[in-house]
Amino acid sequence: MIYNEDKHLNLSIGQALTVQQPELEFVFLDDASTDDTPKYLYSKLLQDNRIKFLRHFYNQGRGYARYHAFKYSSGAHIMFLDADDFMDASRIWNIYLKAVKSDADIFDFQVNIVEYDNVTHTYKTVVRKLLQSFCFKTTDPLVIHRVFRRRYYFPAVWRKVYKRELFEKAFRMAMPFIKGTRFNAGEDVYLNHFLFLYAKKLGCTRSVLYYY
């Protein structure tokens, strides 16, 4: 979901779209932006048939926007990309394949922090690792519970590959609380409580995919 992020889209979305695999599906949801975000997304829609483009007529907030985008997706696995971040396009497909091979409900990858210069509109050199996760591979429900409770896994949803069926269960439980609630930030931390509740297997890689 995207809201007034036109200055970042050429890097975040533009780079992700360079991945050539036709099996990938990209769902872009504009949450009633007032800048050139819709114009940019529509131009990409015309160029790539893997894209689904949705637009809210009024701003509904992160929680419902994420749910709406998920409902229009069709993949067996789900990944998220915030509009002001970006991924290493050369690693997206490889990490997806690792997640599939692991058969994990939640598959964690590593993240680096970058600094954005608002004057030059460029990203500076990576400055440090972002709360590197412990690499847990387990099917023990007690360990899964402890992993999330003690924040061994960073709770942002953009840091993971999820099985679709897990999100379906989590949203079914979470929607009575999300619908009509406006989350300015941290809605994914809230949602992860439900995702980890239903998860039966965790997996991970030490590879860095995401730049925050």
GROMACS .gro file of C-alpha atoms in nm:
model
  212
    1MET     CA    1   0.000   0.000   0.000
    2ILE     CA    2   0.125   0.342  -0.101
    3TYR     CA    3   0.037   0.694   0.008
    4ASN     CA    4   0.209   1.004  -0.135
    5GLU     CA    5   0.541   0.835  -0.208
    6ASP     CA    6   0.601   0.936  -0.570
    7LYS     CA    7   0.961   1.046  -0.507
    8HIS     CA    8   1.058   0.694  -0.390
    9LEU     CA    9   0.873   0.476  -0.639
   10ASN     CA   10   1.127   0.471  -0.918
   11LEU     CA   11   1.370   0.295  -0.686
   12SER     CA   12   1.138   0.080  -0.475
   13ILE     CA   13   0.894  -0.039  -0.742
   14GLY     CA   14   1.115   0.025  -1.042
   15GLN     CA   15   1.388  -0.200  -0.906
   16ALA     CA   16   1.151  -0.478  -0.798
   17LEU     CA   17   0.999  -0.489  -1.145
   18THR     CA   18   1.337  -0.566  -1.301
   19VAL     CA   19   1.300  -0.925  -1.175
   20GLN     CA   20   1.211  -1.115  -1.492
   21GLN     CA   21   1.025  -1.420  -1.359
   22PRO     CA   22   0.676  -1.423  -1.516
   23GLU     CA   23   0.538  -1.619  -1.218
   24LEU     CA   24   0.567  -1.316  -0.991
   25GLU     CA   25   0.262  -1.104  -0.921
   26PHE     CA   26   0.280  -0.739  -0.808
   27VAL     CA   27  -0.017  -0.582  -0.629
   28PHE     CA   28   0.005  -0.203  -0.588
   29LEU     CA   29  -0.259  -0.030  -0.377
   30ASP     CA   30  -0.271   0.349  -0.372
   31ASP     CA   31  -0.442   0.470  -0.053
   32ALA     CA   32  -0.587   0.789  -0.210
   33SER     CA   33  -0.258   0.968  -0.273
   34THR     CA   34  -0.270   1.336  -0.369
   35ASP     CA   35   0.069   1.344  -0.548
   36ASP     CA   36   0.178   1.172  -0.870
   37THR     CA   37   0.172   0.822  -0.720
   38PRO     CA   38  -0.139   0.707  -0.917
   39LYS     CA   39   0.010   0.838  -1.243
   40TYR     CA   40   0.333   0.647  -1.186
   41LEU     CA   41   0.156   0.323  -1.094
   42TYR     CA   42  -0.077   0.342  -1.392
   43SER     CA   43   0.220   0.388  -1.626
   44LYS     CA   44   0.377   0.070  -1.485
   45LEU     CA   45   0.047  -0.116  -1.520
   46LEU     CA   46   0.053  -0.047  -1.894
   47GLN     CA   47   0.406  -0.186  -1.923
   48ASP     CA   48   0.387  -0.506  -1.718
   49ASN     CA   49   0.102  -0.759  -1.719
   50ARG     CA   50   0.213  -0.901  -1.382
   51ILE     CA   51   0.080  -0.588  -1.209
   52LYS     CA   52  -0.254  -0.537  -1.037
   53PHE     CA   53  -0.326  -0.174  -0.952
   54LEU     CA   54  -0.593  -0.078  -0.696
   55ARG     CA   55  -0.688   0.268  -0.569
   56HIS     CA   56  -0.893   0.380  -0.270
   57PHE     CA   57  -1.120   0.679  -0.323
   58TYR     CA   58  -1.038   0.799   0.029
   59ASN     CA   59  -0.752   0.723   0.264
   60GLN     CA   60  -0.829   0.415   0.477
   61GLY     CA   61  -0.500   0.367   0.659
   62ARG     CA   62  -0.235   0.097   0.659
   63GLY     CA   63  -0.428  -0.186   0.824
   64TYR     CA   64  -0.721  -0.200   0.585
   65ALA     CA   65  -0.504  -0.113   0.284
   66ARG     CA   66  -0.282  -0.413   0.354
   67TYR     CA   67  -0.589  -0.637   0.385
   68HIS     CA   68  -0.740  -0.503   0.063
   69ALA     CA   69  -0.417  -0.559  -0.133
   70PHE     CA   70  -0.388  -0.911   0.006
   71LYS     CA   71  -0.744  -0.998  -0.100
   72TYR     CA   72  -0.662  -0.905  -0.461
   73SER     CA   73  -0.343  -1.111  -0.467
   74SER     CA   74  -0.337  -1.474  -0.578
   75GLY     CA   75   0.011  -1.607  -0.493
   76ALA     CA   76   0.078  -1.899  -0.261
   77HIS     CA   77   0.341  -1.687  -0.084
   78ILE     CA   78   0.326  -1.320   0.017
   79MET     CA   79   0.600  -1.056   0.051
   80PHE     CA   80   0.558  -0.686   0.130
   81LEU     CA   81   0.757  -0.383   0.017
   82ASP     CA   82   0.705  -0.039   0.170
   83ALA     CA   83   0.715   0.238  -0.088
   84ASP     CA   84   1.008   0.422   0.072
   85ASP     CA   85   1.226   0.108   0.097
   86PHE     CA   86   1.374  -0.117  -0.169
   87MET     CA   87   1.489  -0.475  -0.229
   88ASP     CA   88   1.795  -0.626  -0.393
   89ALA     CA   89   1.627  -0.736  -0.715
   90SER     CA   90   1.899  -0.992  -0.785
   91ARG     CA   91   1.803  -1.182  -0.469
   92ILE     CA   92   1.422  -1.166  -0.469
   93TRP     CA   93   1.363  -1.484  -0.670
   94ASN     CA   94   1.637  -1.679  -0.492
   95ILE     CA   95   1.502  -1.598  -0.146
   96TYR     CA   96   1.149  -1.684  -0.261
   97LEU     CA   97   1.276  -2.025  -0.375
   98LYS     CA   98   1.448  -2.077  -0.039
   99ALA     CA   99   1.121  -1.997   0.139
  100VAL     CA  100   0.929  -2.246  -0.077
  101LYS     CA  101   1.191  -2.518  -0.025
  102SER     CA  102   1.189  -2.464   0.353
  103ASP     CA  103   0.809  -2.511   0.364
  104ALA     CA  104   0.808  -2.254   0.646
  105ASP     CA  105   0.492  -2.061   0.731
  106ILE     CA  106   0.713  -1.760   0.811
  107PHE     CA  107   1.052  -1.725   0.642
  108ASP     CA  108   1.278  -1.445   0.768
  109PHE     CA  109   1.557  -1.267   0.576
  110GLN     CA  110   1.806  -0.998   0.677
  111VAL     CA  111   1.771  -0.620   0.637
  112ASN     CA  112   2.013  -0.329   0.608
  113ILE     CA  113   1.947   0.035   0.693
  114VAL     CA  114   2.024   0.308   0.441
  115GLU     CA  115   2.004   0.683   0.480
  116TYR     CA  116   1.792   0.890   0.242
  117ASP     CA  117   1.906   1.240   0.151
  118ASN     CA  118   1.598   1.460   0.109
  119VAL     CA  119   1.798   1.726  -0.076
  120THR     CA  120   1.960   1.510  -0.345
  121HIS     CA  121   1.692   1.238  -0.331
  122THR     CA  122   1.955   0.966  -0.322
  123TYR     CA  123   2.042   0.687  -0.082
  124LYS     CA  124   2.371   0.699   0.105
  125THR     CA  125   2.590   0.403   0.189
  126VAL     CA  126   2.449   0.131   0.414
  127VAL     CA  127   2.522   0.235   0.771
  128ARG     CA  128   2.440  -0.070   0.981
  129LYS     CA  129   2.244  -0.392   1.005
  130LEU     CA  130   1.884  -0.354   1.117
  131LEU     CA  131   1.824  -0.561   1.429
  132GLN     CA  132   1.959  -0.879   1.280
  133SER     CA  133   1.726  -1.166   1.359
  134PHE     CA  134   1.836  -1.486   1.519
  135CYS     CA  135   1.803  -1.756   1.254
  136PHE     CA  136   1.538  -1.992   1.389
  137LYS     CA  137   1.425  -2.305   1.206
  138THR     CA  138   1.169  -2.484   1.416
  139THR     CA  139   0.832  -2.658   1.423
  140ASP     CA  140   0.806  -2.649   1.804
  141PRO     CA  141   0.500  -2.434   1.893
  142LEU     CA  142   0.652  -2.334   2.226
  143VAL     CA  143   0.970  -2.210   2.057
  144ILE     CA  144   0.765  -2.021   1.795
  145HIS     CA  145   0.575  -1.849   2.075
  146ARG     CA  146   0.895  -1.755   2.258
  147VAL     CA  147   1.061  -1.631   1.938
  148PHE     CA  148   0.787  -1.375   1.880
  149ARG     CA  149   0.731  -1.285   2.245
  150ARG     CA  150   1.099  -1.205   2.295
  151ARG     CA  151   1.131  -1.030   1.958
  152TYR     CA  152   1.400  -1.261   1.822
  153TYR     CA  153   1.223  -1.207   1.492
  154PHE     CA  154   1.189  -0.839   1.395
  155PRO     CA  155   0.809  -0.797   1.381
  156ALA     CA  156   0.770  -0.596   1.059
  157VAL     CA  157   0.582  -0.785   0.786
  158TRP     CA  158   0.811  -0.650   0.514
  159ARG     CA  159   1.094  -0.860   0.655
  160LYS     CA  160   0.944  -1.199   0.577
  161VAL     CA  161   0.796  -1.437   0.323
  162TYR     CA  162   0.461  -1.576   0.441
  163LYS     CA  163   0.244  -1.861   0.324
  164ARG     CA  164  -0.082  -1.725   0.192
  165GLU     CA  165  -0.293  -1.960   0.403
  166LEU     CA  166  -0.133  -1.816   0.716
  167PHE     CA  167  -0.245  -1.464   0.623
  168GLU     CA  168  -0.595  -1.586   0.548
  169LYS     CA  169  -0.624  -1.723   0.901
  170ALA     CA  170  -0.464  -1.419   1.061
  171PHE     CA  171  -0.683  -1.167   0.878
  172ARG     CA  172  -0.995  -1.367   0.963
  173MET     CA  173  -0.909  -1.321   1.329
  174ALA     CA  174  -0.770  -0.966   1.307
  175MET     CA  175  -1.022  -0.792   1.079
  176PRO     CA  176  -1.280  -0.715   1.351
  177PHE     CA  177  -1.006  -0.510   1.517
  178ILE     CA  178  -0.846  -0.367   1.201
  179LYS     CA  179  -1.154  -0.259   1.007
  180GLY     CA  180  -1.237   0.099   1.089
  181THR     CA  181  -0.917   0.143   1.289
  182ARG     CA  182  -0.659   0.388   1.153
  183PHE     CA  183  -0.302   0.275   1.210
  184ASN     CA  184  -0.045   0.545   1.132
  185ALA     CA  185   0.239   0.303   1.211
  186GLY     CA  186   0.296  -0.036   1.369
  187GLU     CA  187  -0.010  -0.211   1.233
  188ASP     CA  188   0.212  -0.491   1.104
  189VAL     CA  189   0.345  -0.554   1.456
  190TYR     CA  190  -0.015  -0.599   1.569
  191LEU     CA  191  -0.091  -0.829   1.276
  192ASN     CA  192   0.216  -1.042   1.345
  193HIS     CA  193   0.066  -1.149   1.678
  194PHE     CA  194  -0.201  -1.335   1.479
  195LEU     CA  195   0.046  -1.461   1.217
  196PHE     CA  196   0.273  -1.617   1.479
  197LEU     CA  197  -0.029  -1.758   1.660
  198TYR     CA  198  -0.108  -1.974   1.356
  199ALA     CA  199   0.248  -2.043   1.237
  200LYS     CA  200   0.363  -2.405   1.264
  201LYS     CA  201   0.708  -2.373   1.110
  202LEU     CA  202   0.973  -2.098   1.099
  203GLY     CA  203   1.258  -2.068   0.850
  204CYS     CA  204   1.526  -1.813   0.770
  205THR     CA  205   1.829  -1.710   0.568
  206ARG     CA  206   2.133  -1.497   0.652
  207SER     CA  207   2.110  -1.325   0.313
  208VAL     CA  208   2.024  -0.954   0.303
  209LEU     CA  209   1.730  -0.876   0.074
  210TYR     CA  210   1.567  -0.561   0.209
  211TYR     CA  211   1.696  -0.204   0.249
  212TYR     CA  212   1.509   0.010   0.499
   0.00000   0.00000   0.00000
